[in-house]
């Protein structure tokens, strides 16, 4: 496993006159192909971290290396095109006048030939299930649909590192699960790294690792089962709670996180055996 | 806002809707120049018939075009009156010192009126049958040569297209802010002019602030997706020049020939 993101002693504040730091002394690494979930309360600095990682903000102190390049040295397009970021607010990141146009925007920027663009846009829109809406304009789309278009726009650029800043919050539970599993599949096959900022414990629980931010500091980082065990104020998802309860009563379950469906399947088998 | 026709798009599938926006734009601008060839009733009749035919081709009801003229009617009438009052020549019907109403003045006034109305009709035809974004693309392509003069044509047209995309959002937001202020007891459109102006301040300030925030978010989103001004970009929205587009320009040339032939000097009038 080689680390693709290396953050060292990262410190940042929006207003230089104020003592309090928005992010203070963050150090962490993310390995290639890993899915890291970042959780924390409102205002804990998650979005700020995301903006620092893509170089939209400049760190006060410390360094950020992505794929061996210092983010703030290579402020050019080539250094960025392999990082994809989807923001919290889908409205303000919709640049095009139609769905297709919006997905095309990033591709136009790298001067991609027309035929290639058409192929990539079609593929990306099908992945997020928005292909039928390709000629719609943003005023006729719901928030969740706009979020999917934003994800398609990011996927079309084929990034090797994806940062999702609460990019799925407006999706209904079912489409969120579907889109997550689509992304997870894609990430496995293409060896993409993901940093996902989220308030959704189901999503966090299915990550490889969870990092908790509080007031701009990392308070804990580790595998989901470890985090849910130690952090008592975090309510783990239902399946996880059920699993633990059953383990204490002598049930046999694997260590890693199980989705609700896996749990149901497992329990059905269990009943049959008993 | 709903009353404004000029600048609105009516979805449809007429011959004009399918025309390439570049062809429409070129023909439209050319038409305005051609108008200056007309100088007698025959030429105006030809132009009028042409305008009418184009309007019929657009599949849009005639009444909608009239609504397009309405907001400009006072400006037109004012210009026409000036023309009538200050043009001399021919038989004189009224004479008050510098102000005269003459035969030529009246005829000129009518001509000017027709010219205005035709310009408005033709530009309305173009905007009613062309998506704003297509028009932006056409302007972008037609103005490309100006890049040699270091005019940032691509950037300007991107700005234009983003503004077009945000007009509905801005209208929505205005409505929201107005409702919020109404809920707090502000009454719009009442009281003296000064009071009405004062009620606008609490609308524009929040709008201004939210637009600034939005602009920052947009700039971030554009940067993250690799936008850099001045770099070469490919174009996704392709325009296709077809036979009917060439045909439409050919029709314009025919019209010009006809007008030159019908004009007063050397034409039928002599
Ligand atoms: N543009 C800005 N200028 C000044 N301060 C800011 C700016 N953006 C955020 N902040 C402040 O920085 C802190 C961290 O904000 P940030 O947006 O990173 O939080 P977050 O963890 O993403 O919260 P949320 O869960 O609500 O998205 C907050 O206290 C916020 O007030
Ligand atoms: Mg945030």
Coordinates of C-alpha atoms and ligand atoms in Angstrom, one line a residue:
Chain A
X1 CA 0.0 0.0 0.0
X2 CA 1.5 3.3 -1.0
X3 CA 0.2 6.5 0.4
X4 CA -1.2 8.8 -2.3
X5 CA -2.2 11.7 0.1
X6 CA 0.3 12.9 2.6
X7 CA -0.8 15.8 4.9
X8 CA 1.8 17.0 7.4
X9 CA 1.3 19.5 10.3
X10 CA -1.4 21.3 8.3
X11 CA -2.6 24.5 10.0
X12 CA -5.1 27.0 8.5
X13 CA -7.2 29.9 9.5
X14 CA -9.5 32.1 7.4
X15 CA -8.8 35.3 9.2
X16 CA -5.1 35.9 10.0
X17 CA -6.0 38.4 12.8
X18 CA -7.8 35.8 14.9
X19 CA -5.9 33.5 17.2
X20 CA -8.3 30.5 16.8
X21 CA -7.3 28.2 14.0
X22 CA -9.9 26.6 11.7
X23 CA -7.6 23.6 11.2
X24 CA -4.7 23.0 13.6
X25 CA -1.8 20.6 13.1
X26 CA -3.5 17.9 11.0
X27 CA -1.3 15.0 10.0
X28 CA -2.6 12.0 8.1
X29 CA -2.1 9.8 5.1
X30 CA -4.4 8.1 2.7
X31 CA -3.3 5.0 0.8
X32 CA -4.0 4.3 -2.8
X33 CA -7.4 2.6 -3.3
X34 CA -8.5 3.4 0.3
X35 CA -11.9 4.8 1.2
X36 CA -11.5 7.3 4.0
X37 CA -14.6 8.7 5.7
X38 CA -14.2 12.1 7.5
X39 CA -16.9 12.8 10.0
X40 CA -17.4 15.6 12.6
X41 CA -19.9 18.2 13.7
X42 CA -20.9 21.3 11.7
X43 CA -18.1 23.8 11.6
X44 CA -15.4 21.3 12.5
X45 CA -13.5 22.2 9.4
X46 CA -14.3 19.4 7.0
X47 CA -15.1 21.5 4.0
X48 CA -12.1 23.7 4.7
X49 CA -9.9 20.6 4.6
X50 CA -11.4 19.5 1.3
X51 CA -10.7 23.0 -0.2
X52 CA -7.1 22.8 1.1
X53 CA -6.6 19.4 -0.4
X54 CA -7.4 20.6 -3.9
X55 CA -5.4 23.8 -3.5
X56 CA -8.4 26.3 -3.5
X57 CA -7.0 27.5 -0.1
X58 CA -3.4 27.9 0.9
X59 CA -2.2 26.4 4.2
X60 CA -0.8 28.7 6.8
X61 CA 1.7 26.0 7.8
X62 CA 2.4 22.5 6.9
X63 CA 2.3 20.7 3.6
X64 CA 0.0 18.6 1.5
X65 CA 1.4 16.1 -1.0
X66 CA -0.8 14.4 -3.5
X67 CA 0.7 11.7 -5.7
X68 CA 4.2 13.0 -4.8
X69 CA 3.4 16.6 -5.8
X70 CA 3.0 19.5 -3.4
X71 CA -0.5 20.8 -4.0
X72 CA 0.5 24.5 -3.7
X73 CA 3.5 24.3 -6.0
X74 CA 1.7 22.8 -8.9
X75 CA -1.2 25.1 -9.1
X76 CA -1.7 24.2 -12.7
X77 CA -4.4 22.2 -14.5
X78 CA -2.2 19.1 -15.0
X79 CA -1.6 18.8 -11.3
X80 CA -5.4 19.0 -10.6
X81 CA -7.1 17.1 -13.3
X82 CA -6.6 13.8 -11.4
X83 CA -8.3 15.1 -8.3
X84 CA -12.1 15.3 -8.3
X85 CA -14.0 17.3 -5.7
X86 CA -17.8 17.5 -5.4
X87 CA -19.1 20.3 -3.2
X88 CA -21.8 20.4 -0.6
X89 CA -24.1 22.8 -2.6
X90 CA -25.1 21.3 -5.9
X91 CA -26.8 24.5 -7.1
X92 CA -23.6 26.6 -7.2
X93 CA -21.5 24.0 -9.0
X94 CA -23.8 23.6 -12.0
X95 CA -22.0 25.6 -14.7
X96 CA -23.7 24.4 -17.9
X97 CA -27.1 25.4 -19.2
X98 CA -28.1 21.7 -19.5
X99 CA -27.1 18.5 -17.8
X100 CA -24.9 17.4 -20.7
X101 CA -23.3 20.8 -21.0
X102 CA -22.4 20.7 -17.3
X103 CA -20.7 17.4 -17.5
X104 CA -18.9 18.6 -20.6
X105 CA -17.5 21.7 -18.8
X106 CA -14.6 19.8 -17.2
X107 CA -13.8 18.0 -20.4
X108 CA -13.9 21.1 -22.5
X109 CA -11.3 22.5 -20.1
X110 CA -8.8 19.8 -20.9
X111 CA -9.5 20.4 -24.6
X112 CA -10.9 16.9 -25.2
X113 CA -12.0 16.1 -28.8
X114 CA -15.8 16.1 -29.4
X115 CA -16.3 12.4 -30.1
X116 CA -14.4 11.4 -26.9
X117 CA -16.5 13.9 -24.9
X118 CA -19.8 12.4 -26.2
X119 CA -18.6 9.0 -25.1
X120 CA -17.4 10.0 -21.7
X121 CA -20.5 12.1 -21.0
X122 CA -22.9 9.3 -21.9
X123 CA -21.0 6.8 -19.7
X124 CA -20.8 9.1 -16.7
X125 CA -24.5 10.1 -16.9
X126 CA -25.5 6.4 -17.1
X127 CA -23.4 5.6 -14.0
X128 CA -25.4 8.1 -12.0
X129 CA -28.6 7.2 -13.7
X130 CA -29.2 10.7 -15.2
X131 CA -28.9 9.8 -18.9
X132 CA -32.6 10.4 -19.7
X133 CA -32.3 13.9 -18.3
X134 CA -29.3 14.9 -20.4
X135 CA -31.0 17.7 -22.2
X136 CA -32.8 19.1 -19.1
X137 CA -31.8 22.5 -17.7
X138 CA -30.9 22.9 -14.0
X139 CA -34.2 24.7 -13.1
X140 CA -36.1 21.5 -13.9
X141 CA -33.9 19.3 -11.7
X142 CA -34.3 18.4 -8.0
X143 CA -31.4 18.9 -5.6
X144 CA -30.6 15.2 -5.6
X145 CA -30.5 15.1 -9.3
X146 CA -28.2 18.1 -9.4
X147 CA -25.9 16.3 -7.0
X148 CA -25.8 13.3 -9.3
X149 CA -24.9 15.5 -12.3
X150 CA -22.1 17.0 -10.2
X151 CA -20.8 13.5 -9.5
X152 CA -21.1 12.6 -13.2
X153 CA -19.1 15.7 -14.1
X154 CA -16.4 14.6 -11.7
X155 CA -16.4 11.0 -12.8
X156 CA -16.2 12.0 -16.5
X157 CA -12.7 13.4 -15.8
X158 CA -11.5 10.0 -14.5
X159 CA -9.8 11.3 -11.4
X160 CA -7.5 9.0 -9.4
X161 CA -8.5 10.8 -6.1
X162 CA -12.1 11.7 -5.4
X163 CA -13.2 14.0 -2.6
X164 CA -16.9 14.0 -1.8
X165 CA -18.0 16.8 0.5
X166 CA -21.4 15.6 1.6
X167 CA -22.1 15.0 -2.0
X168 CA -24.9 12.5 -1.5
X169 CA -26.9 14.3 1.2
X170 CA -29.8 15.2 -1.0
X171 CA -30.3 11.7 -2.4
X172 CA -33.1 9.5 -1.1
X173 CA -31.9 6.5 0.9
X174 CA -32.4 4.0 -1.9
X175 CA -30.5 6.0 -4.6
X176 CA -27.8 6.9 -2.1
X177 CA -27.2 3.2 -1.5
X178 CA -27.2 2.4 -5.2
X179 CA -24.9 5.3 -6.1
X180 CA -22.6 4.3 -3.2
X181 CA -22.3 0.8 -4.4
X182 CA -21.7 2.0 -8.0
X183 CA -18.9 4.2 -6.7
X184 CA -17.5 1.4 -4.5
X185 CA -17.4 -0.9 -7.5
X186 CA -15.8 1.7 -9.7
X187 CA -13.2 2.4 -7.1
X188 CA -12.3 -1.2 -6.7
X189 CA -11.9 -1.8 -10.4
X190 CA -10.0 1.4 -11.2
X191 CA -8.1 1.6 -7.9
X192 CA -9.4 5.1 -7.1
X193 CA -8.8 6.7 -3.7
X194 CA -11.8 8.3 -1.9
X195 CA -12.0 10.9 0.8
X196 CA -15.7 11.1 1.7
X197 CA -17.0 13.8 4.1
X198 CA -20.3 12.6 5.5
X199 CA -22.8 12.7 8.3
X200 CA -24.3 9.4 7.2
X201 CA -23.2 6.7 9.6
X202 CA -24.1 3.9 7.2
X203 CA -21.7 5.4 4.6
X204 CA -19.0 6.0 7.2
X205 CA -19.4 2.4 8.5
X206 CA -18.7 1.0 5.0
X207 CA -15.5 2.9 4.6
X208 CA -12.1 1.4 5.1
X209 CA -11.2 3.9 7.7
X210 CA -12.9 6.7 9.6
X211 CA -11.3 10.0 10.7
X212 CA -13.1 12.2 13.3
X213 CA -12.5 16.0 13.2
X214 CA -13.4 18.2 16.1
X215 CA -12.8 21.9 16.2
X216 CA -10.1 21.5 13.5
X217 CA -8.3 18.6 15.1
X218 CA -8.2 14.9 14.4
X219 CA -9.6 13.3 17.5
X220 CA -9.7 9.8 16.3
X221 CA -8.9 7.7 13.3
X222 CA -9.2 4.0 12.7
X223 CA -11.4 1.2 11.3
X224 CA -15.2 1.6 11.5
X225 CA -15.6 -1.1 14.1
X226 CA -12.9 0.3 16.3
X227 CA -14.3 3.8 16.0
X228 CA -17.9 2.8 16.8
X229 CA -16.6 0.8 19.8
X230 CA -14.6 3.5 21.3
X231 CA -16.6 6.6 20.4
X232 CA -19.6 6.2 22.6
X233 CA -21.4 9.4 21.5
X234 CA -21.5 8.0 17.9
X235 CA -24.6 6.0 17.1
X236 CA -23.5 3.1 14.8
X237 CA -25.9 2.0 12.1
X238 CA -28.6 -0.5 13.1
X239 CA -26.9 -3.5 11.5
X240 CA -23.7 -2.8 13.4
X241 CA -25.5 -2.4 16.7
X242 CA -27.5 -5.6 16.1
X243 CA -24.3 -7.5 15.2
X244 CA -22.6 -6.4 18.4
X245 CA -25.5 -7.3 20.5
X246 CA -25.6 -10.8 19.0
X247 CA -21.8 -11.2 19.5
X248 CA -22.2 -10.5 23.2
X249 CA -24.8 -13.3 23.3
X250 CA -22.5 -15.7 21.6
X251 CA -23.2 -15.2 17.9
X252 CA -20.5 -15.7 15.4
X253 CA -20.0 -12.8 13.0
X254 CA -17.1 -11.4 10.9
X255 CA -15.1 -8.5 12.2
X256 CA -15.7 -6.1 9.2
X257 CA -18.8 -4.0 8.7
X258 CA -21.9 -5.7 7.3
X259 CA -24.7 -3.8 5.4
X260 CA -28.2 -4.4 6.4
X261 CA -28.8 -6.7 3.5
X262 CA -25.8 -8.8 4.3
X263 CA -27.0 -9.0 7.8
X264 CA -30.4 -10.2 6.8
X265 CA -28.9 -12.9 4.5
X266 CA -26.6 -14.0 7.3
X267 CA -29.4 -14.2 9.8
X268 CA -31.6 -16.2 7.5
X269 CA -28.8 -18.7 7.0
X270 CA -28.3 -18.8 10.7
X271 CA -31.9 -19.6 11.4
X272 CA -31.8 -22.4 8.9
X273 CA -28.7 -24.0 10.5
X274 CA -30.2 -23.7 14.0
Chain B
X1 CA -41.3 40.2 -16.2
X2 CA -43.6 38.0 -18.0
X3 CA -44.7 40.8 -20.3
X4 CA -41.3 41.2 -21.8
X5 CA -41.3 39.3 -25.2
X6 CA -38.0 40.6 -26.7
X7 CA -35.3 38.2 -25.6
X8 CA -37.6 35.2 -24.7
X9 CA -37.4 31.8 -26.3
X10 CA -40.5 29.9 -27.5
X11 CA -39.8 26.2 -27.9
X12 CA -40.9 24.8 -31.2
X13 CA -39.9 23.0 -34.3
X14 CA -40.5 25.3 -37.2
X15 CA -38.2 25.8 -40.2
X16 CA -36.8 28.9 -38.4
X17 CA -36.2 27.0 -35.1
X18 CA -34.1 24.5 -37.0
X19 CA -32.0 27.1 -38.7
X20 CA -28.4 27.4 -37.5
X21 CA -28.2 30.3 -35.0
X22 CA -25.2 31.7 -36.9
X23 CA -27.3 31.9 -40.1
X24 CA -30.2 33.7 -38.2
X25 CA -27.8 36.1 -36.6
X26 CA -26.0 37.0 -39.8
X27 CA -29.2 37.3 -41.7
X28 CA -30.8 39.4 -38.9
X29 CA -27.9 41.9 -38.8
X30 CA -27.7 42.0 -42.5
X31 CA -31.5 42.8 -42.7
X32 CA -31.0 45.9 -40.6
X33 CA -28.4 47.2 -43.1
X34 CA -30.6 46.2 -46.0
X35 CA -33.4 48.3 -44.5
X36 CA -31.5 51.4 -45.4
X37 CA -31.8 50.6 -49.1
X38 CA -35.5 51.2 -49.0
X39 CA -36.6 54.6 -50.0
X40 CA -40.0 54.3 -51.7
X41 CA -43.3 52.6 -51.0
X42 CA -42.5 49.7 -53.3
X43 CA -39.3 48.8 -51.4
X44 CA -41.1 49.2 -48.1
X45 CA -43.9 46.9 -49.3
X46 CA -41.3 44.3 -50.3
X47 CA -39.6 44.5 -46.9
X48 CA -42.9 44.4 -45.1
X49 CA -44.0 41.3 -47.0
X50 CA -40.6 39.7 -46.3
X51 CA -40.9 40.4 -42.6
X52 CA -44.5 39.1 -42.5
X53 CA -43.4 35.9 -44.3
X54 CA -40.6 35.3 -41.8
X55 CA -43.0 35.9 -38.9
X56 CA -45.4 33.3 -40.3
X57 CA -42.5 30.8 -40.7
X58 CA -41.8 31.0 -37.0
X59 CA -45.1 29.3 -35.9
X60 CA -45.5 32.0 -33.2
X61 CA -48.8 33.9 -33.0
X62 CA -48.9 37.4 -34.4
X63 CA -50.2 38.9 -31.2
X64 CA -47.0 37.9 -29.4
X65 CA -45.0 40.0 -31.8
X66 CA -47.3 43.0 -31.2
X67 CA -46.7 42.5 -27.4
X68 CA -43.0 42.7 -28.2
X69 CA -43.5 46.2 -29.8
X70 CA -45.6 47.6 -27.0
X71 CA -42.9 48.4 -24.5
X72 CA -41.0 50.4 -27.1
X73 CA -44.0 52.2 -28.7
X74 CA -43.4 55.6 -27.0
X75 CA -39.8 55.7 -28.0
X76 CA -40.8 54.9 -31.6
X77 CA -43.6 57.5 -31.7
X78 CA -41.3 60.1 -30.2
X79 CA -38.7 59.5 -32.9
X80 CA -41.4 59.6 -35.6
X81 CA -42.7 62.9 -34.3
X82 CA -39.3 64.5 -34.4
X83 CA -38.9 63.3 -37.9
X84 CA -42.3 64.7 -39.0
X85 CA -41.7 68.1 -37.3
X86 CA -38.2 68.7 -38.6
X87 CA -38.2 67.4 -42.1
X88 CA -39.1 69.9 -44.8
X89 CA -39.9 69.5 -48.4
X90 CA -42.8 68.9 -50.7
X91 CA -46.2 70.4 -50.0
X92 CA -46.4 72.2 -46.6
X93 CA -49.5 71.7 -44.5
X94 CA -48.6 73.6 -41.4
X95 CA -45.9 76.2 -40.7
X96 CA -44.9 77.4 -37.2
X97 CA -41.5 78.9 -37.6
X98 CA -38.9 76.1 -37.4
X99 CA -41.7 73.6 -36.9
X100 CA -43.3 72.5 -40.1
X101 CA -45.5 69.6 -41.1
X102 CA -44.7 68.8 -44.7
X103 CA -45.5 66.1 -47.2
X104 CA -41.9 64.7 -47.0
X105 CA -42.0 64.9 -43.2
X106 CA -45.1 62.8 -43.0
X107 CA -43.9 60.3 -45.5
X108 CA -40.6 60.0 -43.8
X109 CA -42.3 59.6 -40.4
X110 CA -44.3 56.7 -41.8
X111 CA -41.1 55.1 -43.2
X112 CA -39.3 55.5 -39.9
X113 CA -42.1 53.9 -38.1
X114 CA -42.1 50.9 -40.5
X115 CA -38.4 50.6 -40.2
X116 CA -38.5 50.5 -36.3
X117 CA -41.3 48.0 -36.3
X118 CA -39.6 45.7 -38.8
X119 CA -36.3 45.8 -36.8
X120 CA -38.2 44.8 -33.7
X121 CA -40.2 42.1 -35.4
X122 CA -37.1 40.5 -37.0
X123 CA -35.1 40.6 -33.8
X124 CA -38.0 39.1 -31.9
X125 CA -38.3 36.4 -34.5
X126 CA -34.6 35.5 -33.9
X127 CA -34.9 35.5 -30.1
X128 CA -38.2 33.6 -30.1
X129 CA -36.9 30.8 -32.2
X130 CA -33.4 30.5 -30.9
X131 CA -32.3 29.2 -27.5
X132 CA -30.3 31.9 -25.7
X133 CA -27.4 29.5 -25.3
X134 CA -27.3 28.8 -29.0
X135 CA -27.3 32.5 -29.7
X136 CA -24.4 32.9 -27.3
X137 CA -22.5 30.2 -29.1
X138 CA -23.2 31.9 -32.5
X139 CA -22.0 35.2 -31.2
X140 CA -18.9 33.5 -29.8
X141 CA -18.1 31.9 -33.2
X142 CA -18.9 35.0 -35.3
X143 CA -16.8 37.3 -33.1
X144 CA -13.8 34.8 -33.0
X145 CA -11.8 37.0 -35.4
X146 CA -11.8 39.8 -32.8
X147 CA -9.5 37.6 -30.7
X148 CA -6.7 38.8 -32.9
X149 CA -7.4 42.2 -31.4
X150 CA -6.9 40.6 -27.9
X151 CA -10.6 40.9 -27.1
X152 CA -11.4 37.9 -24.8
X153 CA -14.3 36.6 -26.9
X154 CA -14.4 33.1 -25.3
X155 CA -14.4 34.5 -21.7
X156 CA -17.1 37.0 -22.5
X157 CA -19.3 34.4 -24.0
X158 CA -18.8 32.0 -21.1
X159 CA -19.7 34.9 -18.8
X160 CA -22.8 35.5 -20.9
X161 CA -23.8 31.8 -20.8
X162 CA -23.3 31.6 -17.0
X163 CA -25.4 34.7 -16.5
X164 CA -28.2 33.2 -18.7
X165 CA -28.1 30.0 -16.6
X166 CA -28.4 32.1 -13.4
X167 CA -31.3 34.4 -14.4
X168 CA -34.0 31.9 -13.2
X169 CA -32.1 31.5 -9.9
X170 CA -31.9 35.2 -9.4
X171 CA -35.6 35.7 -10.1
X172 CA -36.4 32.9 -7.6
X173 CA -34.3 34.4 -5.0
X174 CA -35.8 37.9 -5.5
X175 CA -39.2 36.3 -5.0
X176 CA -38.0 34.6 -1.8
X177 CA -36.5 37.7 -0.3
X178 CA -39.6 39.7 -1.2
X179 CA -41.8 37.1 0.5
X180 CA -39.5 37.1 3.5
X181 CA -39.8 40.9 3.8
X182 CA -43.5 40.7 3.3
X183 CA -43.7 38.3 6.2
X184 CA -42.0 41.0 8.2
X185 CA -44.6 43.6 7.3
X186 CA -43.0 45.4 4.3
X187 CA -45.5 46.5 1.7
X188 CA -44.3 46.9 -1.8
X189 CA -45.6 49.3 -4.3
X190 CA -47.2 51.6 -1.8
X191 CA -46.6 55.1 -0.5
X192 CA -44.5 57.8 -2.0
X193 CA -41.8 57.2 -4.6
X194 CA -39.2 57.7 -1.9
X195 CA -40.9 55.1 0.4
X196 CA -41.1 52.7 -2.5
X197 CA -37.4 53.1 -3.2
X198 CA -36.7 52.5 0.5
X199 CA -38.5 49.2 0.5
X200 CA -36.2 48.1 -2.3
X201 CA -33.0 48.4 -0.2
X202 CA -33.8 45.3 2.0
X203 CA -34.4 43.3 -1.2
X204 CA -31.2 44.3 -3.0
X205 CA -28.8 44.0 -0.1
X206 CA -29.5 40.3 0.6
X207 CA -29.6 39.6 -3.1
X208 CA -26.2 41.2 -3.6
X209 CA -24.7 39.3 -0.7
X210 CA -26.0 36.0 -1.8
X211 CA -24.9 36.6 -5.4
X212 CA -21.4 37.3 -4.2
X213 CA -21.4 34.1 -2.2
X214 CA -22.7 32.2 -5.2
X215 CA -20.0 33.7 -7.4
X216 CA -17.3 32.6 -5.0
X217 CA -18.7 29.0 -5.0
X218 CA -19.0 29.0 -8.7
X219 CA -15.4 30.2 -9.2
X220 CA -14.3 27.4 -6.9
X221 CA -16.3 24.8 -8.8
X222 CA -14.9 26.0 -12.1
X223 CA -11.3 26.0 -10.9
X224 CA -11.7 22.5 -9.4
X225 CA -12.9 21.3 -12.8
X226 CA -9.8 22.7 -14.5
X227 CA -11.0 25.9 -15.9
X228 CA -8.3 28.4 -16.7
X229 CA -9.0 31.5 -18.7
X230 CA -7.0 32.0 -21.8
X231 CA -6.4 28.3 -22.3
X232 CA -7.6 26.5 -25.4
X233 CA -10.9 24.7 -24.8
X234 CA -12.8 22.4 -27.0
X235 CA -16.5 23.0 -27.6
X236 CA -19.2 20.5 -26.7
X237 CA -22.2 22.3 -28.2
X238 CA -21.7 21.8 -31.9
X239 CA -23.4 23.9 -34.5
X240 CA -24.2 22.4 -37.8
X241 CA -24.4 24.5 -41.0
X242 CA -26.8 22.8 -43.4
X243 CA -28.2 23.5 -46.8
X244 CA -31.1 25.5 -45.5
X245 CA -28.7 27.9 -43.7
X246 CA -26.9 28.6 -47.0
X247 CA -30.3 29.0 -48.6
X248 CA -31.4 31.5 -46.0
X249 CA -28.4 33.7 -46.8
X250 CA -29.1 33.3 -50.5
X251 CA -32.6 34.6 -49.9
X252 CA -31.1 37.6 -48.3
X253 CA -29.0 38.3 -51.4
X254 CA -32.1 37.9 -53.6
X255 CA -33.9 40.4 -51.3
X256 CA -31.0 42.9 -51.7
X257 CA -31.1 42.6 -55.5
X258 CA -34.8 43.2 -55.6
X259 CA -34.5 46.2 -53.3
X260 CA -31.7 47.7 -55.4
X261 CA -33.8 47.2 -58.5
X262 CA -36.9 48.8 -56.9
X263 CA -35.1 51.8 -55.3
X264 CA -35.9 55.2 -56.6
X265 CA -32.7 56.1 -58.5
X266 CA -32.6 54.0 -61.6
X267 CA -35.5 51.9 -60.5
X268 CA -39.2 51.9 -61.5
X269 CA -39.7 55.2 -59.7
X270 CA -37.9 57.1 -62.5
Ligands
LIG1 N1 -15.2 31.5 3.7 C1 -15.0 31.5 5.0 N2 -14.6 32.6 5.7 C2 -14.4 32.7 7.0 N3 -14.7 31.6 7.8 C3 -15.2 30.5 7.3 C4 -15.4 30.4 5.8 N4 -15.8 29.2 5.6 C5 -15.9 28.5 6.7 N5 -15.5 29.3 7.8 C6 -15.5 28.9 9.2 O1 -14.6 27.8 9.3 C7 -15.1 26.9 10.2 C8 -15.1 25.5 9.5 O2 -16.0 25.5 8.4 P1 -16.3 24.3 7.5 O3 -17.1 24.8 6.3 O4 -15.0 23.8 7.1 O5 -17.1 23.3 8.4 P2 -17.7 21.9 8.0 O6 -17.0 20.9 8.9 O7 -17.6 21.7 6.6 O8 -19.2 22.1 8.5 P3 -20.6 21.4 7.8 O9 -20.7 20.1 8.4 O10 -21.6 22.4 8.3 O11 -20.4 21.4 6.4 C9 -16.5 27.3 10.6 O12 -16.4 27.8 12.0 C10 -16.8 28.4 9.7 O13 -17.5 29.4 10.3
LIG2 MG1 -19.0 21.5 5.0

